[in-house]
Coordinates of C-alpha atoms in Angstrom, one line a residue:
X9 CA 300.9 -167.4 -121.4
X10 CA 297.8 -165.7 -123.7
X11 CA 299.3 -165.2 -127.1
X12 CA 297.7 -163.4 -129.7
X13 CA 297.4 -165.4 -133.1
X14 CA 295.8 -163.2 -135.3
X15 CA 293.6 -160.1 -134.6
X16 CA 290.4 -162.1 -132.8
X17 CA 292.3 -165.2 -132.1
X18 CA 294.1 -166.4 -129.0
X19 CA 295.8 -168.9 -127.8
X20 CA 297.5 -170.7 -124.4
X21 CA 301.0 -172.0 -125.2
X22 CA 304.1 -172.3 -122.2
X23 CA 307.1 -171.5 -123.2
X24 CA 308.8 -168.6 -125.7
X25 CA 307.0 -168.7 -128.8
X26 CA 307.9 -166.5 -132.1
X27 CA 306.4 -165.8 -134.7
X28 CA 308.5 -166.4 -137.7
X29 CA 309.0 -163.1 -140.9
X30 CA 307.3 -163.9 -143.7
X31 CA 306.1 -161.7 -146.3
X32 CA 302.9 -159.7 -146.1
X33 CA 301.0 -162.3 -148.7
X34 CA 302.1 -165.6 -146.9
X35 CA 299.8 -167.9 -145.2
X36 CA 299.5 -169.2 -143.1
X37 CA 301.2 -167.4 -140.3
X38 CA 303.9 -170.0 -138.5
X39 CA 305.1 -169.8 -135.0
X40 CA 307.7 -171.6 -133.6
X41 CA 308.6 -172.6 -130.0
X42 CA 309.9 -175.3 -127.7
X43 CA 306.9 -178.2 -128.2
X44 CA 307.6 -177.4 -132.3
X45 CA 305.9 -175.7 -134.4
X46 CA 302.3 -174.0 -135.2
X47 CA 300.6 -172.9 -138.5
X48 CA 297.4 -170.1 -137.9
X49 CA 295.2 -169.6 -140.4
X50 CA 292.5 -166.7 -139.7
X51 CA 289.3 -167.9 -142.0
X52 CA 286.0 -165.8 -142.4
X53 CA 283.2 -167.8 -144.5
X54 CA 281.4 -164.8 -146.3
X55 CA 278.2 -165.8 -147.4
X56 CA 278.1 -169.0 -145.8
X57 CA 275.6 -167.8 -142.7
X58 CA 273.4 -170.4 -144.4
X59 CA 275.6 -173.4 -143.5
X60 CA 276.1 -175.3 -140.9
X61 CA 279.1 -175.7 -138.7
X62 CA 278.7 -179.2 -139.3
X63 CA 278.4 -178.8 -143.5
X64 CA 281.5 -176.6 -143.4
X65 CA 283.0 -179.2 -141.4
X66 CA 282.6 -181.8 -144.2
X67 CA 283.6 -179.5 -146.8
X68 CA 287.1 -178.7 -144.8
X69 CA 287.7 -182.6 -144.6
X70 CA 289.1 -182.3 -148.0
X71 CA 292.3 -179.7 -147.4
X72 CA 292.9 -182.3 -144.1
X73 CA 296.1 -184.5 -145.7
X74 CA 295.4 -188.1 -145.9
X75 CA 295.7 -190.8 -143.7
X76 CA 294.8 -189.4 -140.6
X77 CA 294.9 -191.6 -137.4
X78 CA 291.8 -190.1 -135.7
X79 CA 289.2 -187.5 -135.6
X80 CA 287.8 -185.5 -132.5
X81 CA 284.8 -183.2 -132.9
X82 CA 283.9 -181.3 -130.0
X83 CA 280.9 -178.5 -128.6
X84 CA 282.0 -175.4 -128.5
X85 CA 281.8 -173.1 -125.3
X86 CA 283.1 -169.9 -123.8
X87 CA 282.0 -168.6 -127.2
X88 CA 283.3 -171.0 -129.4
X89 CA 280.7 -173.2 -131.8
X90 CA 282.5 -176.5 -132.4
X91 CA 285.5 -177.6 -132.6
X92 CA 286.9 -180.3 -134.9
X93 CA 290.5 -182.0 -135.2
X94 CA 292.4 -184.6 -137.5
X95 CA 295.5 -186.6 -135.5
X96 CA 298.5 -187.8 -137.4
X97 CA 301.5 -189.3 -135.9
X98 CA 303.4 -185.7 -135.0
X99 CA 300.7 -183.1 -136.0
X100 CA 297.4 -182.0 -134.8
X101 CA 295.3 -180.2 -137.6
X102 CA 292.9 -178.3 -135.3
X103 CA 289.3 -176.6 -136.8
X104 CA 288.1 -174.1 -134.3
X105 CA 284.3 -171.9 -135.5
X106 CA 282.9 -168.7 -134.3
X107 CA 279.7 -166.9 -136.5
X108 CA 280.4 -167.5 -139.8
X109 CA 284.6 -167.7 -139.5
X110 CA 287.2 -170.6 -138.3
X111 CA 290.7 -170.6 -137.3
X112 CA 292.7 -173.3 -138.6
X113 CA 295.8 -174.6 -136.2
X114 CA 298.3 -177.2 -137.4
X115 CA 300.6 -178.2 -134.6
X116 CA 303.6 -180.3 -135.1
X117 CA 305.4 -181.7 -132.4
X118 CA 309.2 -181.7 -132.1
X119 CA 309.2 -184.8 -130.1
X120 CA 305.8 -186.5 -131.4
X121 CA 303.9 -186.1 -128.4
X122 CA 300.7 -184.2 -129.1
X123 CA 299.6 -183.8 -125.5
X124 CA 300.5 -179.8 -125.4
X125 CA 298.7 -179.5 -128.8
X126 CA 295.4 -180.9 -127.3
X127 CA 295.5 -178.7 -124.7
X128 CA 296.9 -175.3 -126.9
X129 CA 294.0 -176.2 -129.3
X130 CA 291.1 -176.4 -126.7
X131 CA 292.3 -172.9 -124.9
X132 CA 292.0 -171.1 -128.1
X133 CA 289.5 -168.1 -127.9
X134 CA 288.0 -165.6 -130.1
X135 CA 288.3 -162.1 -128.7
X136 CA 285.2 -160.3 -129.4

């Protein structure tokens, strides 16, 4: 099923998800479901029209937590510039970019198999 993230993001995920409360100032947003658990985090990089996907890229590696077991960067298409992701052992940090913003996606997996990440962070889209 389509699920709306945030206002322009959405994303494929089977399954009941929720979002959980949180306050109005907490961030990122957190949903929770039966493959685990997903962080959103809606980013818009004023001022930045003047670097790259690829340079913000590079600057992002730093929030990434350490000792990551791969990286996958990926074209965009159906409207989406690149895509970049970190893997760790049960968690998928996922980097998705659309003119001049980026959704962030962390997915942790209740049973440590990241296969339903993968393919929840390749159908996100950016409704224009």
């Amino acid at each position: 099923m389509r699920m709306r993230l945030t206002e322009r993001w959405t994303v494929e995920l089977a399954g009941a998800w929720e979002r959980r409360r949180q306050r109005q100032a907490q961030r990122p947003a957190v949903w929770t479901g039966p493959a685990g658990l997903l962080q959103v985090l809606d980013v818009t990089t004023a001022g930045s029209r003047d670097v790259s996907e690829l340079d913000l890229l590079a600057a992002l590696a730093g929030e990434v937590p350490p000792g990551s077991t791969g990286r996958l960067g990926e074209a965009g298409r159906d409207g989406i510039g690149h895509r970049a992701a970190w893997l760790f052992p049960d968690t998928l940090w996922g980097y998705t970019f659309v003119d001049g913003r980026y959704v962030r996606t962390v997915f942790v997996s209740a049973d440590a198999d990241l296969r339903w990440a993968f393919t929840a962070w390749r159908s996100i889209r950016y409704e224009t």
